[in-house]
Short mmCIF file of C-alpha atoms and ligand atoms in Angstrom, two decimals:
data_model
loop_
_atom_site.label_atom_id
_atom_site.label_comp_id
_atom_site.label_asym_id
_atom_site.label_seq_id
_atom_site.Cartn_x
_atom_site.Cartn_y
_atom_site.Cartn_z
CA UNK U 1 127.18 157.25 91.69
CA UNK U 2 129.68 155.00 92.85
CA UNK U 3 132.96 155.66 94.50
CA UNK U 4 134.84 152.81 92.93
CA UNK U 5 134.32 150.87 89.49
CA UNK U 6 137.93 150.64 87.28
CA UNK U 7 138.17 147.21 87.78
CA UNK U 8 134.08 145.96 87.77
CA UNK U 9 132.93 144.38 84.47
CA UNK U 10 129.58 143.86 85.38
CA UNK U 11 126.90 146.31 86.98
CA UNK U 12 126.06 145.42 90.60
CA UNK U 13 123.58 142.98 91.70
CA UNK U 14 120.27 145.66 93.21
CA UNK U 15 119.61 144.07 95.92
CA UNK U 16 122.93 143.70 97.28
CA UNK U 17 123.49 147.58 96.82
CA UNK U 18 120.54 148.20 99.33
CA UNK U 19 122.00 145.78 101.70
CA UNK U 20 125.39 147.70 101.25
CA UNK U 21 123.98 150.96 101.71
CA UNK U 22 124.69 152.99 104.83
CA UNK U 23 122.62 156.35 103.91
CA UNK U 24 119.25 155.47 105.38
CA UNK U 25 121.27 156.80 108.61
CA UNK U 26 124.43 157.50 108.45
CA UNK U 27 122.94 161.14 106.56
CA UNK U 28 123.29 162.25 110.01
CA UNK U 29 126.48 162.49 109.91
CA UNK U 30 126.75 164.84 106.93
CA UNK U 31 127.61 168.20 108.96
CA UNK U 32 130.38 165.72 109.53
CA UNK U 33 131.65 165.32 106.49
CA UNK U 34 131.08 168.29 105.36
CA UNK U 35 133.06 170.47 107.99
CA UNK U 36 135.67 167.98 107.58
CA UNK U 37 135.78 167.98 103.89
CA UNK U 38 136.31 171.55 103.93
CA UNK U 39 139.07 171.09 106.12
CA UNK U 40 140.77 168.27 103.71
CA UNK U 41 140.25 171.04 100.97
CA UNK U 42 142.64 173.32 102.87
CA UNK U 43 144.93 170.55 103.75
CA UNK U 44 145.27 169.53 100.02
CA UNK U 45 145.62 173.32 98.88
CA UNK U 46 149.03 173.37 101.60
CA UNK U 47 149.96 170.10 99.89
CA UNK U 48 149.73 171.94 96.44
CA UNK U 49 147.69 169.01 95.42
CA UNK U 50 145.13 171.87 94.81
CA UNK U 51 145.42 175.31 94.21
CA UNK U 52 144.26 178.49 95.78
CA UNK U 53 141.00 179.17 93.33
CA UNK U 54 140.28 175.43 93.43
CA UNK U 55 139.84 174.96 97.02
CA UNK U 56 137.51 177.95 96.83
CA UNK U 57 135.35 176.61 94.62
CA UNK U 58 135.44 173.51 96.49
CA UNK U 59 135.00 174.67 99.60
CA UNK U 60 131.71 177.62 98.91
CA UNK U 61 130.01 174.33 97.14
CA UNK U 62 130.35 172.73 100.60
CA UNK U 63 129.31 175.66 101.79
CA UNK U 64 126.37 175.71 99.75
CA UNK U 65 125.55 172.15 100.07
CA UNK U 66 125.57 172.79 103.90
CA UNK U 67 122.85 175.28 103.36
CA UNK U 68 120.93 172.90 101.21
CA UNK U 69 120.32 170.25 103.25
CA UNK U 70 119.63 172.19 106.15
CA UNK U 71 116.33 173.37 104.35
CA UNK U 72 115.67 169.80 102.86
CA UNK U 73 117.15 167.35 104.23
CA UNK U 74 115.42 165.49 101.44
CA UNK U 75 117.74 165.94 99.00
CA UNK U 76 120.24 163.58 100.57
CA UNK U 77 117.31 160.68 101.80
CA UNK U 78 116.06 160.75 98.38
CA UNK U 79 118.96 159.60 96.30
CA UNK U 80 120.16 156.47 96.20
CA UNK U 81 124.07 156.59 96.99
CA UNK U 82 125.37 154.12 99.12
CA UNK U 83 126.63 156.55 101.54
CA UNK U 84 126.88 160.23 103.41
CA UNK U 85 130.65 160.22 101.52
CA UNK U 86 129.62 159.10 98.55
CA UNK U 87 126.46 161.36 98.50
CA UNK U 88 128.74 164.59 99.14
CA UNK U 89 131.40 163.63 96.68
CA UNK U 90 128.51 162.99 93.99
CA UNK U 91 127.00 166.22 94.70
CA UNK U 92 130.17 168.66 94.87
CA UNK U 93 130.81 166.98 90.95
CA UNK U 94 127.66 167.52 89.76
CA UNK U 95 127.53 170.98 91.04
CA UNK U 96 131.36 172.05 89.91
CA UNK U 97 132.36 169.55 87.61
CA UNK U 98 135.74 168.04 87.90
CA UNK U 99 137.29 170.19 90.38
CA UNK U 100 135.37 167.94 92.55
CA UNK U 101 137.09 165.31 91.19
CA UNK U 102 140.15 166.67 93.54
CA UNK U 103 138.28 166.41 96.87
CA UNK U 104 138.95 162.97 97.76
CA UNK U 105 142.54 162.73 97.07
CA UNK U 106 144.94 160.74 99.33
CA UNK U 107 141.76 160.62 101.91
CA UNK U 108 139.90 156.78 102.25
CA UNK U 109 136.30 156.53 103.86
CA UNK U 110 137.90 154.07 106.36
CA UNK U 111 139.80 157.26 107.93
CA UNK U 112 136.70 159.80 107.05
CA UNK U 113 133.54 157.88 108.84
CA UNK U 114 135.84 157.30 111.83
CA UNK U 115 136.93 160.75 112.19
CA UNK U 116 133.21 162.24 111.26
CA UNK U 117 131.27 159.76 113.85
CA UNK U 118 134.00 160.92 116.54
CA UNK U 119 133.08 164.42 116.10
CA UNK U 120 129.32 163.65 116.09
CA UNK U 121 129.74 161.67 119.58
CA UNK U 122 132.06 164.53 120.81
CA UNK U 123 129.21 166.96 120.07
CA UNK U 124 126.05 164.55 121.40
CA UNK U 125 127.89 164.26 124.52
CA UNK U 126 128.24 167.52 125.65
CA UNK U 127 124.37 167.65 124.98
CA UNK U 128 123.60 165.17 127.24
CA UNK U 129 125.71 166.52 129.41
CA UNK U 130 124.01 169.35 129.91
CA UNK U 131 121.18 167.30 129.76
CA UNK U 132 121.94 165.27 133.03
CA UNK U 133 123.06 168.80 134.58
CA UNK U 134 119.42 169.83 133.95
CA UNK U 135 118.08 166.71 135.39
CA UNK U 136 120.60 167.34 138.71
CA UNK U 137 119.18 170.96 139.04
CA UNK U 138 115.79 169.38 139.02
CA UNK U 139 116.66 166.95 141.34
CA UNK U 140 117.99 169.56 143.92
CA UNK U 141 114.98 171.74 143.17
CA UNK U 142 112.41 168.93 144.24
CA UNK U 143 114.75 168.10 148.10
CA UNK U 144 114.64 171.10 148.89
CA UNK U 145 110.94 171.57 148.00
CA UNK U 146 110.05 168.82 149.75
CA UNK U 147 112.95 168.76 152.37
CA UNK U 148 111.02 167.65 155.51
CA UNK U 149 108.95 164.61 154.07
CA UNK U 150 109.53 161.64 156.45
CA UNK U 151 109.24 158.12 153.79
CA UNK U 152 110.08 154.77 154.68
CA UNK U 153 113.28 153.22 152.99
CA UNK U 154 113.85 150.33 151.67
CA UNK U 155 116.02 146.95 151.51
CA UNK U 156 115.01 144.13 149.93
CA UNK U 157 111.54 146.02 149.29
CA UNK U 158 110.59 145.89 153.46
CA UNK U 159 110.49 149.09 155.24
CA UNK U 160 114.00 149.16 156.56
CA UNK U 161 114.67 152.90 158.33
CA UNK U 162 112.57 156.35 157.81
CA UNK U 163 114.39 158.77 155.32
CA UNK U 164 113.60 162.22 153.90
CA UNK U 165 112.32 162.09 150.44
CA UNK U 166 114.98 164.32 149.69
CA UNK U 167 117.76 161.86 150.85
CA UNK U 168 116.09 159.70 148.33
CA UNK U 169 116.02 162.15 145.24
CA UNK U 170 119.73 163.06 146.42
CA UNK U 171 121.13 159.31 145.96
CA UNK U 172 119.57 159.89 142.22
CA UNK U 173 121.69 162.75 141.92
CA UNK U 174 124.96 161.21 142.75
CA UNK U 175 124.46 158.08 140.37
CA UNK U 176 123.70 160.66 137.90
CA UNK U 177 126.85 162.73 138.67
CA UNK U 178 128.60 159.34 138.04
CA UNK U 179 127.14 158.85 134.94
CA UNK U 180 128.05 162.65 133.66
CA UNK U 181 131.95 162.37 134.87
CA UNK U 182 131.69 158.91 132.52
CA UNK U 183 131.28 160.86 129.74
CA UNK U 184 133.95 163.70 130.82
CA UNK U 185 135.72 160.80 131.11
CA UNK U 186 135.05 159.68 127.35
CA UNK U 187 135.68 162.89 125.51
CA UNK U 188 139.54 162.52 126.74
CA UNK U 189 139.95 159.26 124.98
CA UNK U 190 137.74 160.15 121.89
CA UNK U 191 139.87 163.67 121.32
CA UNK U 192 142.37 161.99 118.39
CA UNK U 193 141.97 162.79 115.30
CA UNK U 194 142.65 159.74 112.73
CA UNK U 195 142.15 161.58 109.53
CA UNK U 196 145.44 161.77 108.06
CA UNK U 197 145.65 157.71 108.95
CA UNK U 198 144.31 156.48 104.64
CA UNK U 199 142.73 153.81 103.88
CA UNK U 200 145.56 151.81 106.40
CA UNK U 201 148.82 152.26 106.12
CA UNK U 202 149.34 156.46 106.51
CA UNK U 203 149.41 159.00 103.42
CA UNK U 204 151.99 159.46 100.67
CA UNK U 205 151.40 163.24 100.41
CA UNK U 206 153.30 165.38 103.06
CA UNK U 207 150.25 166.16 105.23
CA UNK U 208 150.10 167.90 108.50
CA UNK U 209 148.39 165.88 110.79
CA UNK U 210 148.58 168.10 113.77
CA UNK U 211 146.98 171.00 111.91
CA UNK U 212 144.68 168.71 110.62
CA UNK U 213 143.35 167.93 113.99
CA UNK U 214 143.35 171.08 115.29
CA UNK U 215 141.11 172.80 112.74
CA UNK U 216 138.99 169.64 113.40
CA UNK U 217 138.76 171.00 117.34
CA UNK U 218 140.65 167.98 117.88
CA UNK U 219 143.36 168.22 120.39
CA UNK U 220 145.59 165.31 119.68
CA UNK U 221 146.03 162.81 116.47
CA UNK U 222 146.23 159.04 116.43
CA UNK U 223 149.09 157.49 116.50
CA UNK U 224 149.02 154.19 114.51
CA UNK U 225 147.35 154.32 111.40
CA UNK U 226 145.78 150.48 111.12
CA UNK U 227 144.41 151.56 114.67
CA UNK U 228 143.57 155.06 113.44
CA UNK U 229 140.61 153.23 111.09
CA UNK U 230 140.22 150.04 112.93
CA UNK U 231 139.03 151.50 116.77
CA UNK U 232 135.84 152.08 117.59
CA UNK U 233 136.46 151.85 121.60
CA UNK U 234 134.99 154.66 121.62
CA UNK U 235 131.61 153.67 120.52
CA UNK U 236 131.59 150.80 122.76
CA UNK U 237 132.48 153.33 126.00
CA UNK U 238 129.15 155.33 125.05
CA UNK U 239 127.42 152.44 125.05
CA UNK U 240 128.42 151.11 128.11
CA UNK U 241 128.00 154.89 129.58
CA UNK U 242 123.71 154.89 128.26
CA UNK U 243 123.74 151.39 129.68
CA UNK U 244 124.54 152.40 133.23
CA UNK U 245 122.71 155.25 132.47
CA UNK U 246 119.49 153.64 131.55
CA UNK U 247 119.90 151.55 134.32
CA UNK U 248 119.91 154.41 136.59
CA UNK U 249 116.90 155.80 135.01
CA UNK U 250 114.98 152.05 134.72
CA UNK U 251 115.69 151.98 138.94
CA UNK U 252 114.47 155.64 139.23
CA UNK U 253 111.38 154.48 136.90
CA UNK U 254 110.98 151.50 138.86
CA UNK U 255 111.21 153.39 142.57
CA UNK U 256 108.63 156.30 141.28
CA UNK U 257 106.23 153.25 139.74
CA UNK U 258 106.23 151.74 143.19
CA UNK U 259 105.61 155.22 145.19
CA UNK U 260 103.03 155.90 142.69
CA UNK U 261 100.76 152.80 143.54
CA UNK U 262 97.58 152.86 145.42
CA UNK U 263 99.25 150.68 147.96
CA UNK U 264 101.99 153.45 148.48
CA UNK U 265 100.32 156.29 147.35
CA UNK U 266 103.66 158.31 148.05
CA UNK U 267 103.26 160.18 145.21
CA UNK U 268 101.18 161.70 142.33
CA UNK U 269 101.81 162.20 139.07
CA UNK U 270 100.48 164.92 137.75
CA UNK U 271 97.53 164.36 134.28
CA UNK U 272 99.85 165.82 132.10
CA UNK U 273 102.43 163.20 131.92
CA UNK U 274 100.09 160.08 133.02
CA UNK U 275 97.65 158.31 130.87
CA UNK U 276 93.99 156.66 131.14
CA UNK U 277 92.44 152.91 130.60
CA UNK U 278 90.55 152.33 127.29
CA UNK U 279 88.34 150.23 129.86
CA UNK U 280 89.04 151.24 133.00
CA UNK U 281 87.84 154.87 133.94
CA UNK U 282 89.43 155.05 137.40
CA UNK U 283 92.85 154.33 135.60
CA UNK U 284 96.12 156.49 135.65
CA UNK U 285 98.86 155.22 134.66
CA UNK U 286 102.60 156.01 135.10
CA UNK U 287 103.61 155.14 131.02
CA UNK U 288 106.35 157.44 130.64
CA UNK U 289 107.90 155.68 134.00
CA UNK U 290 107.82 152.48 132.69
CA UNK U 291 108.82 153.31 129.06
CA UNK U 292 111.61 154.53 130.64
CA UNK U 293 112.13 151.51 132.46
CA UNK U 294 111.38 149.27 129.07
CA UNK U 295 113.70 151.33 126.98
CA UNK U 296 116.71 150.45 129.20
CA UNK U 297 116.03 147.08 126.94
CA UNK U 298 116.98 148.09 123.90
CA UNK U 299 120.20 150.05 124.99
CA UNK U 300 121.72 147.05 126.44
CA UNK U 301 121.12 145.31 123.14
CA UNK U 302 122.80 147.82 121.40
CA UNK U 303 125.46 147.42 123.60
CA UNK U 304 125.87 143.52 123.34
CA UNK U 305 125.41 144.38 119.60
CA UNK U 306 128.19 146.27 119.08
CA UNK U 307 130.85 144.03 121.07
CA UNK U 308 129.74 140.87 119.52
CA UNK U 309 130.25 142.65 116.08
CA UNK U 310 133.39 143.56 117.13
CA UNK U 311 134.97 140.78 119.14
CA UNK U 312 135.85 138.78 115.68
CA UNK U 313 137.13 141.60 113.13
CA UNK U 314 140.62 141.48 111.60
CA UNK U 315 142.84 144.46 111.49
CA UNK U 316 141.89 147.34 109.67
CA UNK U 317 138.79 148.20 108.73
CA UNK U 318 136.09 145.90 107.96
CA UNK U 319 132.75 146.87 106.41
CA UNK U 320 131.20 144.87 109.50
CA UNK U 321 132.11 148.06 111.19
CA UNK U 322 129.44 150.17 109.41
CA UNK U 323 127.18 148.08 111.98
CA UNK U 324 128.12 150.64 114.78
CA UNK U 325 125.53 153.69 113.66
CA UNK U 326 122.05 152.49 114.08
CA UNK U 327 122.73 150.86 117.36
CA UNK U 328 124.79 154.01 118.70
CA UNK U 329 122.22 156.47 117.62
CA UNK U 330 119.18 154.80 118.58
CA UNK U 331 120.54 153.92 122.22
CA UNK U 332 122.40 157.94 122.34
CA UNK U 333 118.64 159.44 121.52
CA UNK U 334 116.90 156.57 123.98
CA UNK U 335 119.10 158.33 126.59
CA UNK U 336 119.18 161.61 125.83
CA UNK U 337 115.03 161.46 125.30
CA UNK U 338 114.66 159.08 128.50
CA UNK U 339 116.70 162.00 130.40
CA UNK U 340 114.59 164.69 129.13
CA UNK U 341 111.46 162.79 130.28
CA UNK U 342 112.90 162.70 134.23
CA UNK U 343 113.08 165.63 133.85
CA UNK U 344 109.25 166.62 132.92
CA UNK U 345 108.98 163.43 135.54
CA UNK U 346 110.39 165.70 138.02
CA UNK U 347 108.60 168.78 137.02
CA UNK U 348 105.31 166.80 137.75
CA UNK U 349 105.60 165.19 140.63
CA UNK U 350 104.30 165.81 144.19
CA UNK U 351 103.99 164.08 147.48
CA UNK U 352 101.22 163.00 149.70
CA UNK U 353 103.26 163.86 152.88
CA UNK U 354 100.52 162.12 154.98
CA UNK U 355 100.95 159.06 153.16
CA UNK U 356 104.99 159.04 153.36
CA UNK U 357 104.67 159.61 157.49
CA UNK U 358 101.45 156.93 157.54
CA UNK U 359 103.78 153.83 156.08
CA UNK U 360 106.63 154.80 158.72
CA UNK U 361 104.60 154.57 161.47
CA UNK U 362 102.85 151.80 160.50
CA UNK U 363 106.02 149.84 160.09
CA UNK U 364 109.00 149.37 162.19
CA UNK U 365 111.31 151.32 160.70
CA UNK U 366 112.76 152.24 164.27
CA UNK U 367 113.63 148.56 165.56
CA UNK U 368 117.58 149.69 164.71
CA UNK U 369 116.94 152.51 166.96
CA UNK U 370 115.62 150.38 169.62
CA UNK U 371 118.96 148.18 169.66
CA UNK U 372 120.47 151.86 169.52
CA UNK U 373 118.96 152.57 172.66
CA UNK U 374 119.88 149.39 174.60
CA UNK U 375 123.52 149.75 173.08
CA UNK U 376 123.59 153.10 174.81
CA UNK U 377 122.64 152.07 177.88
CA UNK U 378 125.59 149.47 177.86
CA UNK U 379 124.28 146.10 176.66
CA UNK U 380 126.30 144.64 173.60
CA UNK U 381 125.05 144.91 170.00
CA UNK U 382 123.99 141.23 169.44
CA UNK U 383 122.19 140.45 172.98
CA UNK U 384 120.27 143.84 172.29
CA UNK U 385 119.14 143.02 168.21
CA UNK U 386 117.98 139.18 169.34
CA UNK U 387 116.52 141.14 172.40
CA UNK U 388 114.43 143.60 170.02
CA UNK U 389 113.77 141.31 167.51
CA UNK U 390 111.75 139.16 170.32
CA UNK U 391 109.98 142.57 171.34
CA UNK U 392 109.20 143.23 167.43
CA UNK U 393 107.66 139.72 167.48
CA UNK U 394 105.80 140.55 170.81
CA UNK U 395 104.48 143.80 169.24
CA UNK U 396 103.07 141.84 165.41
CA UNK U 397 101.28 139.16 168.15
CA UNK U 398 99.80 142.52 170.02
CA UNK U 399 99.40 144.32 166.55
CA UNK U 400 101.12 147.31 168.03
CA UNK U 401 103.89 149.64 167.48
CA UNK U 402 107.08 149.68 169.24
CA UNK U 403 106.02 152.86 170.76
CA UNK U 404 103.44 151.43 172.28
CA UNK U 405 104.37 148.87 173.96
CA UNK U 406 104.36 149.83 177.48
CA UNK U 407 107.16 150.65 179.75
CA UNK U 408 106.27 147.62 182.51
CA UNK U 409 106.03 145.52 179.61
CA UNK U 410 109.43 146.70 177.97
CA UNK U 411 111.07 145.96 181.54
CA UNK U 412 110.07 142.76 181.78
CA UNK U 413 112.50 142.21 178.73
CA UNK U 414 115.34 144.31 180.15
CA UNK U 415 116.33 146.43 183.14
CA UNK U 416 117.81 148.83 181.14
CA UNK U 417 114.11 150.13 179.45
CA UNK U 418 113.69 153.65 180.82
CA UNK U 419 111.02 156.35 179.95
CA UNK U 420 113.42 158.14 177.80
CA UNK U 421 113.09 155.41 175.41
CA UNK U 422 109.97 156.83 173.49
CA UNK U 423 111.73 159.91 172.74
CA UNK U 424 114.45 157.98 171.65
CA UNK U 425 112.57 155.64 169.04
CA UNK U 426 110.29 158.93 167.30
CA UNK U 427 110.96 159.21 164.12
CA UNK U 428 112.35 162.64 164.83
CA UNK U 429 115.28 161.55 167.02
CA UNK U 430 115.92 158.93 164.96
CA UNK U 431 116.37 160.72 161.72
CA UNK U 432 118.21 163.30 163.61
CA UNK U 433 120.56 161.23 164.92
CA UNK U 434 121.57 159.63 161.52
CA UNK U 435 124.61 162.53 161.10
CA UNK U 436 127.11 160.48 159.94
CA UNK U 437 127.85 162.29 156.24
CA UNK U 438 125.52 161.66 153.50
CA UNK U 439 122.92 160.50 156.37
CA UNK U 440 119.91 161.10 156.49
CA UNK U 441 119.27 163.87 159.18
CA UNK U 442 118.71 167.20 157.92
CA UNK U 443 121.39 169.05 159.04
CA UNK U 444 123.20 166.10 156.66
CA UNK U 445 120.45 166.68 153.99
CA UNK U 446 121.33 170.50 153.43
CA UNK U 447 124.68 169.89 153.76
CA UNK U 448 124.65 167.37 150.90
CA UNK U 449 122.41 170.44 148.61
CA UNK U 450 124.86 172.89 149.39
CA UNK U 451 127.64 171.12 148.06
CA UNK U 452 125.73 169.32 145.50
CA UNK U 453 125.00 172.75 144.44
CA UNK U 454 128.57 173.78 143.73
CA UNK U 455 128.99 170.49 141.32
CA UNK U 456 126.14 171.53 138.48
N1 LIG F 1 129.67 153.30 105.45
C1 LIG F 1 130.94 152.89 105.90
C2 LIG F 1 130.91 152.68 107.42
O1 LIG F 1 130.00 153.13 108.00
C3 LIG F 1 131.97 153.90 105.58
C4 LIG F 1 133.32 153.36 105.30
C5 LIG F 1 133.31 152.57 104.07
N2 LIG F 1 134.60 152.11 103.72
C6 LIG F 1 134.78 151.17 102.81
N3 LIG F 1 135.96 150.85 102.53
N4 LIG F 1 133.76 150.59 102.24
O2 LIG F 1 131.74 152.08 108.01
#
């Protein structure tokens, strides 16, 4: 069935109705359409462009058709309209004749698949909402489980300063928090309802627009009609949110991959979410980390996609437009499923404490703390780092630690070297001392939980 065809002579050219067709995925939409058809129903029945027993019918065959698919979604994949609209319109007339006719009165598709895909984003992201919520509780779970692991951090991949693990999995949480007050941030923009808006230039019939909305759980309308059909800002912000998202999750992938080497041996997956070597028995390898990591790929595509399709369209709508879906649901269920799999991630994971305290002692992760301690004792910051950084180069010749370097031998480099020093460079003291908020010491650490707490 076709939605159009008056003023067509000739039957249209196969191929080019599968290139036109939009059903292969925008079917997803058709709780959509349906909900919102119902809603048109009543809107035409107040118009009296229907009546009472009309909009009835039409709305229990929605009803019905609802139902339907729910069971078998085959029924709509199987047929070979060119869209979810045009598949609902063709099924309410074959099911009650020419009352069905009446459905699409005064509305255009250009209005309809802008309004529907606005209530499917509104809905998919409060899931992942939740979804990055779930993550966060995870997150918090695994600090406080492992609370008092001493790890080395990083800059520039060199062992910088020792950290609690749980310092680490905290800065996850906050990027994550960002990422979740994006999307709050979206669904204020995205709540305007543009049905009501035709095919460009508003409706002829005396429609309420505000009631409209409102039985759409919308809580505003649009207020220019060529924009009403033409924006889809709203696709590109929930792009750009799974892009920063992804990213978050590629770093995480990347920073787990890295603990989870041999070399680091930080961590260990557990065998339920790694997976062997066809060749190599001793292998186990971190796959859902770094298809978490690869997937990021494909979301920034999308993203790129969907500006360069619409950085050249004239006002209003443009059938270019129906390029949005594929790339906005593949990259929305890359996300959501990449979030769902930190979370197992999380689930699985533990630590090799011995390992985590090993690599921070080997290093010299407490050179800062040495400059600390000469700062203290009154010499200025730069004579004490060139100062250190001479006794660091001492201690790689002598293939020691700071720590043991002895005193006489510290002296000999500056008066100011007491015994107190040693104390001052363990890694205790010099986590401890790291209170400034959202440090690492753990009176900062449980601080940070507690509040973190109060935000999921
Ligand atoms: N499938 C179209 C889309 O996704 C729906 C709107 C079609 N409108 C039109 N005038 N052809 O954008």
């Amino acid at each position: 069935m076709f939605l159009w065809g008056g003023r067509f002579k000739k039957k249209s050219n196969k191929s080019f109705l599968n290139f036109n067709k939009s059903l292969s995925f925008d079917y997803i939409l058709v709780k959509q359409d349906i909900l919102s058809s119902i809603i048109w129903s009543k809107t035409l029945l107040k118009c009296n462009l229907i009546n009472n027993a009309e909009q009835n019918i039409i709305e229990n065959c929605l009803i019905k058709i609802k139902k339907n698919v729910k069971n078998d979604l085959s029924i709509i994949l199987n047929s070979d309209c060119e869209d979810i609209h045009t598949w609902i319109e063709q099924e309410v007339i074959k099911r009650i004749g020419s009352i069905g006719k009446k459905l699409r009165t005064g509305r255009s598709r250009n209005e309809q698949i802008t309004t529907i895909l606005k209530m499917w984003c509104i809905s998919i992201i409060k899931k992942i909402i939740i979804s990055l919520k779930s993550v966060q509780k995870k997150i918090l779970h695994l600090s406080e489980k492992y609370i008092d692991i001493v790890m080395p951090g990083y800059t520039h991949l060199q062992i910088a300063q020792p950290i609690f693990f749980s310092h680490w999995c905290l800065s996850y949480f906050e990027m994550i928090d960002r990422d979740k007050n994006r999307l709050i941030d979206i669904l204020k923009r995205i709540d305007y309802c543009p049905l009501g808006s035709g095919a460009i230039s508003g409706i002829s019939y005396n429609i309420d627009r505000y009631k409209l909305a409102e039985d759409l759980n919308f809580t505003d309308i649009t207020k220019n009609s060529i924009d009403s059909v033409s924006d889809r800002d709203y696709v590109v912000e929930i792009l750009s949110c799974s892009s920063i998202g992804m990213m978050h999750l590629s770093r995480l992938s990347e920073d787990l991959i890295f603990f989870n080497t041999s070399e680091a041996n930080f961590i260990e997956l557990s065998d339920k979410i790694t997976s062997g070597s066809s060749l190599m028995p001793q292998k186990k390898n971190p796959d859902i980390l770094e298809l978490i990591r690869g997937k990021c790929g494909r979301v920034y595509g999308s993203l790129i996609s969907i500006l360069v399709v619409l950085k050249g369209i004239p006002m209003a709508y443009n059938k270019d437009m129906q390029e949005d879906k594929e790339c906005l649901f593949d990259s929305v269920k890359t996300w959501y499923d990449c979030i769902c799999m930190v979370s197992l991630v999380f689930e699985n994971i533990s630590l090799n404490k011995k390992s985590c305290l090993k690599s921070v002692k080997n290093s010299f992760a407490n050179a800062t703390d040495l400059v600390d301690y000469l700062v203290a004792k009154g010499m200025t910051f730069k004579e004490a780092h060139i100062l250190v950084g001479k006794i660091v180069l001492y201690s790689i010749s002598k293939n020691k630690h700071l720590n043991e370097i002895k005193l006489y031998i510290l002296k000999t480099y500056s008066i100011l070297f007491e015994e107190d020093v040693y104390e001052y460079i363990s890694i205790e003291k010099v986590l401890e001392r790291k209170n400034s908020i959202g440090g690492t010491s753990k009176k900062q650490i449980l601080n940070s939980i507690e509040l973190a707490r109060k935000r999921v």
